[in-house]
mmCIF file of C-alpha atoms and ligand atoms in Angstrom:
data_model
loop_
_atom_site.group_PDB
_atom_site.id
_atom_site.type_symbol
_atom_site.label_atom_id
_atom_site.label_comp_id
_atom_site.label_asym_id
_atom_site.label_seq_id
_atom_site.Cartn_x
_atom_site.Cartn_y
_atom_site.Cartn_z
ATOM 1 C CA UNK A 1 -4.641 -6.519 12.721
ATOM 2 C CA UNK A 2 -7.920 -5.000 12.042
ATOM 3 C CA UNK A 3 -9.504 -2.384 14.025
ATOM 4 C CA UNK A 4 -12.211 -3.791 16.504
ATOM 5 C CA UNK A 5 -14.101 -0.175 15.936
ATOM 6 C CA UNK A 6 -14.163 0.566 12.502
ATOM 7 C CA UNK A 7 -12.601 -2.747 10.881
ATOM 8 C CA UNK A 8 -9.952 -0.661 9.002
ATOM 9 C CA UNK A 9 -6.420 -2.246 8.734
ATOM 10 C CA UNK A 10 -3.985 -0.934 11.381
ATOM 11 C CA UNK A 11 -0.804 -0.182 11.443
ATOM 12 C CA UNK A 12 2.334 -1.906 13.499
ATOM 13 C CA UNK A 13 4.470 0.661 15.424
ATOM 14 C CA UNK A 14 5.771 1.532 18.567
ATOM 15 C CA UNK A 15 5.820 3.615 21.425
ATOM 16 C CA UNK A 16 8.504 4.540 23.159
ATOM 17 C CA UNK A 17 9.969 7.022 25.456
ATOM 18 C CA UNK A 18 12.958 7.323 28.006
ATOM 19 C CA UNK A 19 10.863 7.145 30.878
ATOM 20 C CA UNK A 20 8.802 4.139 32.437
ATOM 21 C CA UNK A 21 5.501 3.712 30.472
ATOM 22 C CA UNK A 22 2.357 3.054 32.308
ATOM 23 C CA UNK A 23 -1.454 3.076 32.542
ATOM 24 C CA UNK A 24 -2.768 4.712 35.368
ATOM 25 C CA UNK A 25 -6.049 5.090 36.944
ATOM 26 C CA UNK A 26 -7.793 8.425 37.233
ATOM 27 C CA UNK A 27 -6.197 11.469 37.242
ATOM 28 C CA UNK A 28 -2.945 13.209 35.995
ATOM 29 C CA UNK A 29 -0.210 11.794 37.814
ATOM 30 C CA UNK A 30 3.814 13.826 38.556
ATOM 31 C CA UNK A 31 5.607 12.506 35.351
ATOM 32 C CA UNK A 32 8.267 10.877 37.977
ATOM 33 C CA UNK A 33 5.862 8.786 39.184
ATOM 34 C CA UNK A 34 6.356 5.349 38.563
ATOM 35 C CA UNK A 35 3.354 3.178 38.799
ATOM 36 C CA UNK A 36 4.504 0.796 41.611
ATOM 37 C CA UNK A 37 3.773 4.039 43.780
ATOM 38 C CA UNK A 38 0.070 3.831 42.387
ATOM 39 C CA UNK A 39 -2.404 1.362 43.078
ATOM 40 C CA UNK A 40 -4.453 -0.392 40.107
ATOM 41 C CA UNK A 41 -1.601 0.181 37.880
ATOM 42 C CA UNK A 42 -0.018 -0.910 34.777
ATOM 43 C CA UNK A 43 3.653 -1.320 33.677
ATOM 44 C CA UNK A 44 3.544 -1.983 29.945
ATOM 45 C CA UNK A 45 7.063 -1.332 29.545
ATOM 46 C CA UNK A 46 9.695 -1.091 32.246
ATOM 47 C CA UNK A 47 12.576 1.538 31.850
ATOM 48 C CA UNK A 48 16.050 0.230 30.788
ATOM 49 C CA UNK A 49 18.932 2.476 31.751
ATOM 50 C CA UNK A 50 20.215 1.165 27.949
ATOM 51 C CA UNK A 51 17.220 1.290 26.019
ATOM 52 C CA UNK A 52 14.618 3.035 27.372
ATOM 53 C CA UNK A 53 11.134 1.997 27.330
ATOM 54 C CA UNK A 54 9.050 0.547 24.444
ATOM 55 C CA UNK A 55 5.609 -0.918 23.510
ATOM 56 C CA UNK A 56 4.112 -2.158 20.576
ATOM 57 C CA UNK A 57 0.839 -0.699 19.346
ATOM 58 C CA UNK A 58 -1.264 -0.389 16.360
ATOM 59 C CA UNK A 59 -2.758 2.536 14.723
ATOM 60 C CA UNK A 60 -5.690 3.024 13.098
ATOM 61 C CA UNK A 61 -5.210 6.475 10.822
ATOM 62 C CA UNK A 62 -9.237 5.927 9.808
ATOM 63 C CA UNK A 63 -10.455 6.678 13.494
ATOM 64 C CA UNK A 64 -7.069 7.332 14.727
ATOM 65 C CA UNK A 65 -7.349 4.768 17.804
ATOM 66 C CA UNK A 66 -3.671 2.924 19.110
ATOM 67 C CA UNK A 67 -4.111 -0.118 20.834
ATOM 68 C CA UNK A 68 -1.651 -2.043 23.115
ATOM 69 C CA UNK A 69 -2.347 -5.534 23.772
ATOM 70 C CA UNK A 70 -1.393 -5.619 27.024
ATOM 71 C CA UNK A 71 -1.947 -9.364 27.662
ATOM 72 C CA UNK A 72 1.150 -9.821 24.962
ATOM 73 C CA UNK A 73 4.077 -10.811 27.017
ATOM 74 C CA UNK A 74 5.847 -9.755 23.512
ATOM 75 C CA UNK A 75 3.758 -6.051 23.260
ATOM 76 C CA UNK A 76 6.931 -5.122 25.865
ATOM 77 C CA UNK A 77 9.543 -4.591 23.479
ATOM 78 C CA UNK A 78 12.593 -4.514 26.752
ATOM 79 C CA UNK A 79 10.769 -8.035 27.446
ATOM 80 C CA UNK A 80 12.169 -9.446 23.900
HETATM 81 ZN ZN1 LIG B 1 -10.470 2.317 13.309
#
């Protein structure tokens, strides 16, 4: 994948974490808070008890940028 600012070539990788991880609109939210409790958000990777949580993303070290493609069923790594 290239990078849609710069055009570099990014990176594969993940993110992951043992927590829930989510986009969420506006402000800084209680770390507990999962985003079903907060409207307009985004689960991009649900918890497992097992495994934890983790995305895939891509990194751009040029203008150090990570992207998620959220509209990949298959960026949810508990979702393979
Ligand atoms: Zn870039």
């Amino acid at each position: 994948m290239t990078c849609p600012y710069c055009n570099y070539l990014m990176e594969e990788g993940i993110i992951q974490s043992s927590q829930e991880i989510s986009w969420k609109k506006g402000i800084r939210r209680p770390i507990f808070g999962r985003a079903g409790f907060y409207d307009d958000s985004l689960v991009l990777s649900k918890l497992s008890l097992i495994k934890g949580s983790a995305v895939k993303a891509y990194l751009c070290r040029k203008c150090m940028k990570v992207i998620i493609d959220c509209a990949d069923e298959k960026s949810d790594l508990n979702q393979c």
